[in-house]
Amino acid sequence: MTDQAYNFAYLDEQTKRMIRRAILKGVAVPGYQVPFASREMPMPYGWGTGGVQVTAACLVPEDRLKVIDQGADDTTNAVSIRKFFQRVAGVAVTEATQEATLIQTRHRIPDTSLSAGQILVYQVPIPEPLRFLEPRESETRKMHELEDYGLMHVKLYEDIARHGQIATSYAYPVKVEDRYVMDPSPIPKFDNPKLSNSPALQLFGAGREQRIYALPPFTHVVSLDFDDHPFVPSKADHACDLCDASDSYLDEVIIDDQGGRMFVCSDTDYCGGRRAAGHVGRLGEEAI
Amino acid sequence: MTLLALQGGFADAPIASAHAFRAALTALSQPGQILSVTGAAPPAPVSVAAGVLLLTLVDGTTPVHLAGRYDCAALRDWLTFHTGAPLVAPEAASFALGTWADLQPVGRFAQGLPDYPDRSCTLIVEMAALSNTGSRLTGPGIADHARLNLPEVAAFQANRARFPLGFDAFFTAADQIAGLPRSTHVEDF
């Protein structure tokens, strides 16, 4: 049931128009961070206020919404955002990646391949990839204008000088269509290859920082690297202990105080789907 | 203002504009796709699709330029009543409406600034019909290539050459819309 005290999808129409115009500019200039007048939402900054505003501006009543937090459908952030939109937009919800028309995500891209017509909305904490290298907005804006991304390569080089390899493992910077360097939000770098040439539309919303950016379907996205230190999408070198998947991103879980641990898929829908199909991992039990 | 200006808006604005925006989003993120929209009944000579786009995207914060015969009293009244958008000269417009001939020269519309390429104009170009024939489109949003009957090629090639500056365009005919962002490469074929 939609709560009739709210406009459809919570935001007022004037706000949605403003956000929608920003999304269209973002789509037209892939990777460029479009400023928008972010509103206060009924949840704190850092809980996905940017993603929620983008989702609210995109939702239609026929949508089937999936919300994930680090790959999981059943964590606090995911559950509360899903309930929020069930209440204020009356949309159907699902946990199945393939059935969803709009997926809001915090820090993961689903392991199940996305398809044409789907929209993936990312929650972004710090949209500016250069921010930790240059704190002044006036300077980073100029760097984007001049395509001056040398500083980012210096940062990756310093990783190599100190650690012998590029130590950046999440929020790994990418270059979009050979123009803008973009922060893909704090997804593990394992997910970076899925950004490029995705059949789904990818939208990024940063509420506190008031930026929206986008990757249209089939946009060319390259992770920054060096000829002699090519980009490697890494993951834990194990198979999932529940579903035995060796191609999914894994979380490490401490299971006792004797140093025991297990690795499980971070994508709960992917893992559950595999277990239902009969795959059993090291610590898994046969599905009944 | 006549009573006519008060009619032809969205019956259920939140739902109608949500559907219209999804169509506009699909059109601009997948150039070459032609989609149908409904819900607006703007005065002649405006197409239903252009009326829907205006009601969905335009408000008091977005100056609009009406070009050629679209700069008529009926449309001025209709747009003012339903959106409150200021009607301005081409140089100051966030949105511009007209036929391709009316909108010439397109160089006078805002192209964005090098540090703020989003401060650019969006053209709503009224067409007789839309079809997936003619110019060959490649770029973001397009898997291999797409086709769209653009009114001209050279202007859109020049627009792409200025990337990330440039204007974005929606093409409208009857109840159909298609989009062409500045990121699309256009070739005559």
GROMACS .gro file of C-alpha atoms in nm:
model
  477
    1MET     CA    1   0.000   0.000   0.000
    2THR     CA    2   0.124   0.345  -0.086
    3ASP     CA    3   0.117   0.582   0.206
    4GLN     CA    4  -0.117   0.852   0.077
    5ALA     CA    5   0.043   1.118   0.297
    6TYR     CA    6   0.337   1.124   0.055
    7ASN     CA    7   0.370   1.217  -0.308
    8PHE     CA    8   0.458   0.919  -0.530
    9ALA     CA    9   0.817   0.817  -0.448
   10TYR     CA   10   0.839   1.064  -0.158
   11LEU     CA   11   0.999   1.363  -0.333
   12ASP     CA   12   0.789   1.655  -0.457
   13GLU     CA   13   0.756   1.703  -0.833
   14GLN     CA   14   0.976   2.014  -0.847
   15THR     CA   15   1.261   1.824  -0.681
   16LYS     CA   16   1.217   1.524  -0.909
   17ARG     CA   17   1.230   1.749  -1.217
   18MET     CA   18   1.556   1.901  -1.092
   19ILE     CA   19   1.708   1.556  -1.028
   20ARG     CA   20   1.579   1.423  -1.360
   21ARG     CA   21   1.744   1.709  -1.549
   22ALA     CA   22   2.072   1.635  -1.369
   23ILE     CA   23   2.046   1.264  -1.458
   24LEU     CA   24   1.991   1.349  -1.825
   25LYS     CA   25   2.300   1.575  -1.825
   26GLY     CA   26   2.496   1.296  -1.660
   27VAL     CA   27   2.385   1.052  -1.929
   28ALA     CA   28   2.484   1.299  -2.202
   29VAL     CA   29   2.834   1.349  -2.056
   30PRO     CA   30   2.931   1.003  -1.921
   31GLY     CA   31   3.154   1.020  -1.614
   32TYR     CA   32   3.107   1.395  -1.552
   33GLN     CA   33   2.975   1.477  -1.205
   34VAL     CA   34   2.665   1.694  -1.242
   35PRO     CA   35   2.592   1.918  -0.940
   36PHE     CA   36   2.238   1.891  -0.809
   37ALA     CA   37   2.046   2.039  -0.517
   38SER     CA   38   2.043   1.733  -0.295
   39ARG     CA   39   1.756   1.726  -0.046
   40GLU     CA   40   1.749   1.609   0.310
   41MET     CA   41   1.604   1.261   0.316
   42PRO     CA   42   1.451   1.077   0.610
   43MET     CA   43   1.779   0.894   0.668
   44PRO     CA   44   2.128   1.016   0.756
   45TYR     CA   45   2.396   1.104   0.504
   46GLY     CA   46   2.606   0.795   0.442
   47TRP     CA   47   2.298   0.573   0.429
   48GLY     CA   48   2.239   0.623   0.061
   49THR     CA   49   2.059   0.956   0.037
   50GLY     CA   50   2.206   1.017  -0.310
   51GLY     CA   51   2.105   0.675  -0.438
   52VAL     CA   52   1.760   0.711  -0.284
   53GLN     CA   53   1.701   1.045  -0.457
   54VAL     CA   54   1.810   0.905  -0.795
   55THR     CA   55   1.590   0.598  -0.742
   56ALA     CA   56   1.294   0.817  -0.642
   57ALA     CA   57   1.335   1.026  -0.958
   58CYS     CA   58   1.350   0.716  -1.180
   59LEU     CA   59   1.080   0.492  -1.028
   60VAL     CA   60   0.755   0.417  -1.206
   61PRO     CA   61   0.474   0.225  -1.032
   62GLU     CA   62   0.537  -0.083  -1.249
   63ASP     CA   63   0.899  -0.115  -1.135
   64ARG     CA   64   1.030  -0.415  -0.946
   65LEU     CA   65   1.291  -0.286  -0.702
   66LYS     CA   66   1.591  -0.469  -0.559
   67VAL     CA   67   1.814  -0.309  -0.296
   68ILE     CA   68   2.150  -0.453  -0.197
   69ASP     CA   69   2.410  -0.350   0.057
   70GLN     CA   70   2.755  -0.501  -0.007
   71GLY     CA   71   2.579  -0.762  -0.219
   72ALA     CA   72   2.329  -0.864   0.048
   73ASP     CA   73   1.952  -0.815   0.027
   74ASP     CA   74   1.896  -0.872   0.398
   75THR     CA   75   2.117  -0.616   0.572
   76THR     CA   76   1.985  -0.311   0.758
   77ASN     CA   77   2.052  -0.053   0.489
   78ALA     CA   78   1.901  -0.265   0.212
   79VAL     CA   79   1.594  -0.365   0.414
   80SER     CA   80   1.515  -0.010   0.526
   81ILE     CA   81   1.552   0.144   0.179
   82ARG     CA   82   1.341  -0.134   0.026
   83LYS     CA   83   1.069  -0.077   0.287
   84PHE     CA   84   1.090   0.298   0.232
   85PHE     CA   85   1.005   0.264  -0.137
   86GLN     CA   86   0.740   0.000  -0.074
   87ARG     CA   87   0.572   0.253   0.154
   88VAL     CA   88   0.610   0.576  -0.045
   89ALA     CA   89   0.597   0.441  -0.402
   90GLY     CA   90   0.405   0.117  -0.364
   91VAL     CA   91   0.643  -0.063  -0.599
   92ALA     CA   92   0.696  -0.438  -0.609
   93VAL     CA   93   1.022  -0.564  -0.465
   94THR     CA   94   1.236  -0.865  -0.532
   95GLU     CA   95   1.566  -1.017  -0.426
   96ALA     CA   96   1.627  -1.183  -0.764
   97THR     CA   97   1.870  -0.982  -0.977
   98GLN     CA   98   1.719  -1.098  -1.307
   99GLU     CA   99   1.363  -1.005  -1.206
  100ALA     CA  100   1.448  -0.652  -1.091
  101THR     CA  101   1.394  -0.355  -1.324
  102LEU     CA  102   1.574  -0.112  -1.092
  103ILE     CA  103   1.849  -0.210  -0.849
  104GLN     CA  104   1.986   0.027  -0.588
  105THR     CA  105   2.324  -0.089  -0.467
  106ARG     CA  106   2.575   0.001  -0.201
  107HIS     CA  107   2.930  -0.098  -0.294
  108ARG     CA  108   2.872  -0.401  -0.520
  109ILE     CA  109   2.767  -0.490  -0.871
  110PRO     CA  110   2.558  -0.810  -0.868
  111ASP     CA  111   2.745  -1.124  -0.975
  112THR     CA  112   2.452  -1.224  -1.196
  113SER     CA  113   2.490  -1.045  -1.530
  114LEU     CA  114   2.261  -0.748  -1.577
  115SER     CA  115   2.040  -0.722  -1.884
  116ALA     CA  116   1.914  -0.450  -2.116
  117GLY     CA  117   1.644  -0.229  -1.967
  118GLN     CA  118   1.768  -0.262  -1.610
  119ILE     CA  119   1.888   0.041  -1.414
  120LEU     CA  120   2.160   0.009  -1.150
  121VAL     CA  121   2.170   0.299  -0.900
  122TYR     CA  122   2.486   0.333  -0.691
  123GLN     CA  123   2.511   0.500  -0.352
  124VAL     CA  124   2.825   0.713  -0.362
  125PRO     CA  125   3.001   0.859  -0.055
  126ILE     CA  126   3.280   1.062  -0.224
  127PRO     CA  127   3.214   1.111  -0.597
  128GLU     CA  128   3.537   1.299  -0.669
  129PRO     CA  129   3.817   1.050  -0.749
  130LEU     CA  130   4.079   1.323  -0.702
  131ARG     CA  131   3.947   1.448  -0.366
  132PHE     CA  132   4.196   1.267  -0.142
  133LEU     CA  133   4.479   1.392  -0.363
  134GLU     CA  134   4.354   1.750  -0.395
  135PRO     CA  135   4.105   1.879  -0.136
  136ARG     CA  136   4.006   2.198  -0.321
  137GLU     CA  137   3.695   2.165  -0.540
  138SER     CA  138   3.813   2.461  -0.752
  139GLU     CA  139   4.133   2.268  -0.835
  140THR     CA  140   3.976   1.927  -0.903
  141ARG     CA  141   3.718   2.094  -1.129
  142LYS     CA  142   4.002   2.256  -1.324
  143MET     CA  143   4.181   1.920  -1.345
  144HIS     CA  144   3.872   1.756  -1.496
  145GLU     CA  145   3.835   2.050  -1.734
  146LEU     CA  146   4.195   2.016  -1.854
  147GLU     CA  147   4.192   1.634  -1.844
  148ASP     CA  148   4.488   1.667  -1.609
  149TYR     CA  149   4.489   1.327  -1.442
  150GLY     CA  150   4.864   1.294  -1.387
  151LEU     CA  151   4.813   1.314  -1.011
  152MET     CA  152   4.604   0.998  -1.014
  153HIS     CA  153   4.877   0.809  -1.199
  154VAL     CA  154   5.132   0.938  -0.947
  155LYS     CA  155   4.914   0.798  -0.669
  156LEU     CA  156   4.898   0.457  -0.838
  157TYR     CA  157   5.274   0.474  -0.902
  158GLU     CA  158   5.340   0.548  -0.534
  159ASP     CA  159   5.140   0.234  -0.451
  160ILE     CA  160   5.380   0.036  -0.669
  161ALA     CA  161   5.687   0.207  -0.521
  162ARG     CA  162   5.573   0.127  -0.165
  163HIS     CA  163   5.399  -0.206  -0.200
  164GLY     CA  164   5.534  -0.348  -0.525
  165GLN     CA  165   5.183  -0.345  -0.672
  166ILE     CA  166   4.880  -0.120  -0.703
  167ALA     CA  167   4.736  -0.155  -0.353
  168THR     CA  168   4.406   0.023  -0.426
  169SER     CA  169   4.150  -0.253  -0.388
  170TYR     CA  170   3.818  -0.068  -0.390
  171ALA     CA  171   3.690   0.260  -0.540
  172TYR     CA  172   3.949   0.189  -0.807
  173PRO     CA  173   3.956   0.487  -1.049
  174VAL     CA  174   3.833   0.438  -1.405
  175LYS     CA  175   3.842   0.645  -1.722
  176VAL     CA  176   3.513   0.679  -1.908
  177GLU     CA  177   3.506   0.696  -2.289
  178ASP     CA  178   3.865   0.821  -2.283
  179ARG     CA  179   3.762   1.149  -2.121
  180TYR     CA  180   3.660   1.171  -1.754
  181VAL     CA  181   3.828   0.991  -1.466
  182MET     CA  182   3.548   0.864  -1.244
  183ASP     CA  183   3.510   0.709  -0.900
  184PRO     CA  184   3.302   0.393  -0.943
  185SER     CA  185   3.191   0.424  -0.576
  186PRO     CA  186   3.360   0.188  -0.327
  187ILE     CA  187   3.293  -0.130  -0.523
  188PRO     CA  188   3.574  -0.389  -0.499
  189LYS     CA  189   3.803  -0.367  -0.800
  190PHE     CA  190   3.684  -0.721  -0.880
  191ASP     CA  191   3.364  -0.551  -1.003
  192ASN     CA  192   3.536  -0.290  -1.221
  193PRO     CA  193   3.527  -0.493  -1.546
  194LYS     CA  194   3.147  -0.515  -1.512
  195LEU     CA  195   3.123  -0.135  -1.543
  196SER     CA  196   3.232  -0.143  -1.905
  197ASN     CA  197   2.991  -0.228  -2.186
  198SER     CA  198   2.713  -0.322  -1.944
  199PRO     CA  199   2.375  -0.358  -2.115
  200ALA     CA  200   2.220  -0.187  -1.809
  201LEU     CA  201   2.208   0.188  -1.742
  202GLN     CA  202   2.425   0.281  -1.442
  203LEU     CA  203   2.344   0.592  -1.237
  204PHE     CA  204   2.549   0.725  -0.945
  205GLY     CA  205   2.406   0.947  -0.669
  206ALA     CA  206   2.607   1.124  -0.398
  207GLY     CA  207   2.367   1.296  -0.156
  208ARG     CA  208   2.599   1.472   0.085
  209GLU     CA  209   2.837   1.578  -0.194
  210GLN     CA  210   2.545   1.674  -0.422
  211ARG     CA  211   2.661   1.506  -0.740
  212ILE     CA  212   2.498   1.276  -0.995
  213TYR     CA  213   2.683   1.096  -1.271
  214ALA     CA  214   2.603   0.819  -1.514
  215LEU     CA  215   2.724   0.548  -1.746
  216PRO     CA  216   2.483   0.480  -2.034
  217PRO     CA  217   2.463   0.118  -2.150
  218PHE     CA  218   2.757   0.002  -2.363
  219THR     CA  219   2.988   0.274  -2.239
  220HIS     CA  220   3.360   0.206  -2.261
  221VAL     CA  221   3.515   0.213  -1.913
  222VAL     CA  222   3.884   0.142  -1.848
  223SER     CA  223   4.047   0.089  -1.507
  224LEU     CA  224   4.362   0.302  -1.482
  225ASP     CA  225   4.688   0.106  -1.485
  226PHE     CA  226   5.039   0.091  -1.631
  227ASP     CA  227   5.175  -0.118  -1.919
  228ASP     CA  228   5.407  -0.307  -1.681
  229HIS     CA  229   5.153  -0.319  -1.397
  230PRO     CA  230   4.824  -0.404  -1.566
  231PHE     CA  231   4.494  -0.384  -1.379
  232VAL     CA  232   4.406  -0.710  -1.199
  233PRO     CA  233   4.049  -0.761  -1.071
  234SER     CA  234   4.134  -0.952  -0.754
  235LYS     CA  235   3.927  -1.155  -0.508
  236ALA     CA  236   3.996  -1.395  -0.222
  237ASP     CA  237   4.163  -1.704  -0.365
  238HIS     CA  238   3.896  -1.949  -0.249
  239ALA     CA  239   3.565  -2.094  -0.357
  240CYS     CA  240   3.246  -2.003  -0.171
  241ASP     CA  241   3.208  -2.233   0.131
  242LEU     CA  242   2.831  -2.245   0.087
  243CYS     CA  243   2.776  -2.271  -0.289
  244ASP     CA  244   3.125  -2.357  -0.418
  245ALA     CA  245   3.124  -2.068  -0.669
  246SER     CA  246   3.474  -1.976  -0.778
  247ASP     CA  247   3.374  -1.678  -0.994
  248SER     CA  248   3.199  -1.461  -0.733
  249TYR     CA  249   3.328  -1.195  -0.495
  250LEU     CA  250   3.377  -1.341  -0.146
  251ASP     CA  251   3.342  -1.210   0.208
  252GLU     CA  252   3.565  -1.357   0.479
  253VAL     CA  253   3.374  -1.452   0.795
  254ILE     CA  254   3.541  -1.542   1.126
  255ILE     CA  255   3.344  -1.835   1.267
  256ASP     CA  256   3.515  -1.915   1.601
  257ASP     CA  257   3.794  -1.791   1.826
  258GLN     CA  258   4.035  -2.062   1.711
  259GLY     CA  259   4.116  -1.879   1.387
  260GLY     CA  260   3.849  -2.064   1.194
  261ARG     CA  261   3.702  -1.879   0.900
  262MET     CA  262   3.491  -1.927   0.595
  263PHE     CA  263   3.452  -1.749   0.263
  264VAL     CA  264   3.102  -1.683   0.134
  265CYS     CA  265   2.960  -1.502  -0.167
  266SER     CA  266   2.894  -1.137  -0.092
  267ASP     CA  267   2.602  -1.154  -0.339
  268THR     CA  268   2.332  -1.335  -0.138
  269ASP     CA  269   2.099  -1.378  -0.436
  270TYR     CA  270   2.375  -1.533  -0.649
  271CYS     CA  271   2.478  -1.768  -0.367
  272GLY     CA  272   2.119  -1.867  -0.286
  273GLY     CA  273   2.046  -1.931  -0.652
  274ARG     CA  274   2.346  -2.162  -0.683
  275ARG     CA  275   2.255  -2.352  -0.367
  276ALA     CA  276   1.899  -2.395  -0.489
  277ALA     CA  277   2.046  -2.536  -0.810
  278GLY     CA  278   2.227  -2.801  -0.607
  279HIS     CA  279   2.579  -2.660  -0.570
  280VAL     CA  280   2.726  -2.733  -0.228
  281GLY     CA  281   3.043  -2.581  -0.086
  282ARG     CA  282   3.290  -2.698   0.178
  283LEU     CA  283   3.071  -2.602   0.476
  284GLY     CA  284   2.734  -2.601   0.300
  285GLU     CA  285   2.449  -2.842   0.351
  286GLU     CA  286   2.240  -3.002   0.082
  287ALA     CA  287   1.939  -2.789  -0.004
  288ILE     CA  288   1.625  -2.964   0.113
  289MET     CA  289  -0.518   3.386  -2.152
  290THR     CA  290  -0.791   3.161  -2.283
  291LEU     CA  291  -0.944   2.863  -2.105
  292LEU     CA  292  -0.765   2.643  -2.358
  293ALA     CA  293  -0.436   2.718  -2.187
  294LEU     CA  294  -0.562   2.559  -1.867
  295GLN     CA  295  -0.625   2.224  -2.036
  296GLY     CA  296  -0.397   1.953  -2.165
  297GLY     CA  297  -0.177   1.900  -1.862
  298PHE     CA  298  -0.100   1.565  -1.697
  299ALA     CA  299  -0.408   1.411  -1.535
  300ASP     CA  300  -0.196   1.248  -1.264
  301ALA     CA  301   0.130   1.445  -1.265
  302PRO     CA  302   0.353   1.225  -1.043
  303ILE     CA  303   0.274   0.906  -1.235
  304ALA     CA  304   0.256   1.057  -1.585
  305SER     CA  305   0.584   1.245  -1.543
  306ALA     CA  306   0.753   0.936  -1.398
  307HIS     CA  307   0.659   0.736  -1.709
  308ALA     CA  308   0.757   1.024  -1.937
  309PHE     CA  309   1.093   1.064  -1.768
  310ARG     CA  310   1.173   0.694  -1.801
  311ALA     CA  311   1.102   0.724  -2.173
  312ALA     CA  312   1.321   1.035  -2.198
  313LEU     CA  313   1.596   0.863  -1.998
  314THR     CA  314   1.585   0.558  -2.224
  315ALA     CA  315   1.582   0.778  -2.534
  316LEU     CA  316   1.887   0.979  -2.426
  317SER     CA  317   2.083   0.686  -2.280
  318GLN     CA  318   2.017   0.468  -2.586
  319PRO     CA  319   2.032   0.699  -2.888
  320GLY     CA  320   1.832   0.571  -3.182
  321GLN     CA  321   1.559   0.414  -2.971
  322ILE     CA  322   1.215   0.550  -3.054
  323LEU     CA  323   0.965   0.549  -2.767
  324SER     CA  324   0.601   0.648  -2.724
  325VAL     CA  325   0.480   0.886  -2.454
  326THR     CA  326   0.132   1.005  -2.358
  327GLY     CA  327  -0.048   1.234  -2.120
  328ALA     CA  328  -0.017   1.588  -2.254
  329ALA     CA  329  -0.243   1.773  -2.497
  330PRO     CA  330  -0.051   2.088  -2.590
  331PRO     CA  331  -0.194   2.348  -2.830
  332ALA     CA  332  -0.104   2.332  -3.201
  333PRO     CA  333   0.152   2.316  -3.351
  334VAL     CA  334   0.319   2.130  -3.062
  335SER     CA  335   0.329   1.749  -3.079
  336VAL     CA  336   0.206   1.538  -2.788
  337ALA     CA  337   0.562   1.412  -2.733
  338ALA     CA  338   0.711   1.761  -2.713
  339GLY     CA  339   0.432   1.865  -2.475
  340VAL     CA  340   0.505   1.565  -2.252
  341LEU     CA  341   0.878   1.648  -2.246
  342LEU     CA  342   0.806   2.010  -2.153
  343LEU     CA  343   0.568   1.915  -1.871
  344THR     CA  344   0.820   1.660  -1.740
  345LEU     CA  345   1.143   1.859  -1.752
  346VAL     CA  346   1.059   2.229  -1.751
  347ASP     CA  347   0.967   2.453  -1.458
  348GLY     CA  348   1.021   2.803  -1.322
  349THR     CA  349   1.397   2.748  -1.294
  350THR     CA  350   1.451   2.656  -1.660
  351PRO     CA  351   1.427   2.934  -1.921
  352VAL     CA  352   1.266   2.814  -2.247
  353HIS     CA  353   1.308   2.947  -2.598
  354LEU     CA  354   1.023   2.899  -2.843
  355ALA     CA  355   1.151   2.915  -3.200
  356GLY     CA  356   0.971   3.012  -3.520
  357ARG     CA  357   0.599   2.946  -3.533
  358TYR     CA  358   0.618   2.778  -3.190
  359ASP     CA  359   0.646   3.128  -3.045
  360CYS     CA  360   0.268   3.175  -3.048
  361ALA     CA  361   0.026   3.310  -2.789
  362ALA     CA  362  -0.148   2.975  -2.736
  363LEU     CA  363   0.176   2.795  -2.653
  364ARG     CA  364   0.315   3.081  -2.446
  365ASP     CA  365  -0.001   3.077  -2.232
  366TRP     CA  366  -0.008   2.698  -2.207
  367LEU     CA  367   0.357   2.671  -2.106
  368THR     CA  368   0.333   2.957  -1.858
  369PHE     CA  369   0.026   2.813  -1.689
  370HIS     CA  370   0.151   2.456  -1.666
  371THR     CA  371   0.522   2.509  -1.596
  372GLY     CA  372   0.588   2.874  -1.508
  373ALA     CA  373   0.898   2.865  -1.726
  374PRO     CA  374   1.042   3.206  -1.826
  375LEU     CA  375   1.034   3.253  -2.206
  376VAL     CA  376   1.368   3.389  -2.323
  377ALA     CA  377   1.603   3.452  -2.616
  378PRO     CA  378   1.800   3.154  -2.755
  379GLU     CA  379   2.125   3.247  -2.579
  380ALA     CA  380   1.966   3.229  -2.231
  381ALA     CA  381   1.761   2.912  -2.281
  382SER     CA  382   1.794   2.581  -2.094
  383PHE     CA  383   1.543   2.426  -2.331
  384ALA     CA  384   1.450   2.525  -2.684
  385LEU     CA  385   1.153   2.405  -2.887
  386GLY     CA  386   1.103   2.425  -3.261
  387THR     CA  387   1.161   2.256  -3.594
  388TRP     CA  388   1.523   2.206  -3.699
  389ALA     CA  389   1.491   2.498  -3.944
  390ASP     CA  390   1.341   2.721  -3.672
  391LEU     CA  391   1.627   2.647  -3.434
  392GLN     CA  392   1.904   2.754  -3.675
  393PRO     CA  393   2.172   2.857  -3.615
  394VAL     CA  394   2.213   2.607  -3.329
  395GLY     CA  395   2.549   2.759  -3.235
  396ARG     CA  396   2.370   3.037  -3.044
  397PHE     CA  397   2.238   2.797  -2.780
  398ALA     CA  398   2.435   2.743  -2.460
  399GLN     CA  399   2.707   2.480  -2.510
  400GLY     CA  400   2.808   2.455  -2.143
  401LEU     CA  401   3.131   2.577  -1.988
  402PRO     CA  402   3.460   2.384  -1.990
  403ASP     CA  403   3.439   2.337  -1.613
  404TYR     CA  404   3.058   2.299  -1.610
  405PRO     CA  405   2.960   2.123  -1.934
  406ASP     CA  406   2.615   2.059  -1.786
  407ARG     CA  407   2.522   2.427  -1.823
  408SER     CA  408   2.403   2.367  -2.175
  409CYS     CA  409   2.081   2.382  -2.370
  410THR     CA  410   1.859   2.086  -2.454
  411LEU     CA  411   1.689   2.113  -2.792
  412ILE     CA  412   1.346   1.965  -2.850
  413VAL     CA  413   1.333   1.926  -3.227
  414GLU     CA  414   0.992   1.873  -3.381
  415MET     CA  415   0.997   1.634  -3.678
  416ALA     CA  416   0.738   1.514  -3.928
  417ALA     CA  417   0.817   1.151  -3.841
  418LEU     CA  418   1.081   0.942  -3.666
  419SER     CA  419   1.229   0.626  -3.813
  420ASN     CA  420   1.535   0.405  -3.771
  421THR     CA  421   1.673   0.497  -4.111
  422GLY     CA  422   1.937   0.736  -4.234
  423SER     CA  423   2.228   0.858  -4.021
  424ARG     CA  424   2.447   0.599  -3.851
  425LEU     CA  425   2.495   0.652  -3.477
  426THR     CA  426   2.773   0.507  -3.260
  427GLY     CA  427   2.897   0.585  -2.910
  428PRO     CA  428   2.783   0.546  -2.548
  429GLY     CA  429   2.443   0.379  -2.518
  430ILE     CA  430   2.473   0.198  -2.850
  431ALA     CA  431   2.585  -0.166  -2.863
  432ASP     CA  432   2.705  -0.166  -3.222
  433HIS     CA  433   2.536   0.105  -3.422
  434ALA     CA  434   2.190   0.256  -3.453
  435ARG     CA  435   2.010   0.458  -3.716
  436LEU     CA  436   1.791   0.763  -3.689
  437ASN     CA  437   1.649   1.002  -3.950
  438LEU     CA  438   1.833   1.313  -3.832
  439PRO     CA  439   1.746   1.642  -4.004
  440GLU     CA  440   2.116   1.710  -4.068
  441VAL     CA  441   2.453   1.547  -4.006
  442ALA     CA  442   2.715   1.824  -4.010
  443ALA     CA  443   2.571   2.013  -3.710
  444PHE     CA  444   2.573   1.701  -3.494
  445GLN     CA  445   2.926   1.612  -3.601
  446ALA     CA  446   3.039   1.962  -3.506
  447ASN     CA  447   2.852   1.924  -3.176
  448ARG     CA  448   3.033   1.595  -3.104
  449ALA     CA  449   3.367   1.753  -3.188
  450ARG     CA  450   3.318   1.999  -2.901
  451PHE     CA  451   3.258   1.721  -2.645
  452PRO     CA  452   3.219   1.751  -2.346
  453LEU     CA  453   3.062   2.081  -2.448
  454GLY     CA  454   2.760   2.086  -2.676
  455PHE     CA  455   2.382   2.063  -2.677
  456ASP     CA  456   2.168   1.754  -2.631
  457ALA     CA  457   1.866   1.693  -2.850
  458PHE     CA  458   1.531   1.520  -2.826
  459PHE     CA  459   1.345   1.458  -3.149
  460THR     CA  460   0.968   1.448  -3.131
  461ALA     CA  461   0.696   1.351  -3.378
  462ALA     CA  462   0.333   1.291  -3.278
  463ASP     CA  463   0.363   1.077  -2.962
  464GLN     CA  464   0.716   0.952  -3.033
  465ILE     CA  465   1.049   1.066  -2.894
  466ALA     CA  466   1.413   0.984  -2.967
  467GLY     CA  467   1.727   1.127  -2.813
  468LEU     CA  468   2.070   1.232  -2.932
  469PRO     CA  469   2.316   1.328  -2.657
  470ARG     CA  470   2.631   1.524  -2.741
  471SER     CA  471   2.837   1.204  -2.689
  472THR     CA  472   2.703   1.029  -3.001
  473HIS     CA  473   2.913   1.002  -3.318
  474VAL     CA  474   2.702   1.068  -3.625
  475GLU     CA  475   2.788   0.956  -3.979
  476ASP     CA  476   2.603   1.009  -4.301
  477PHE     CA  477   2.525   0.682  -4.469
   0.00000   0.00000   0.00000
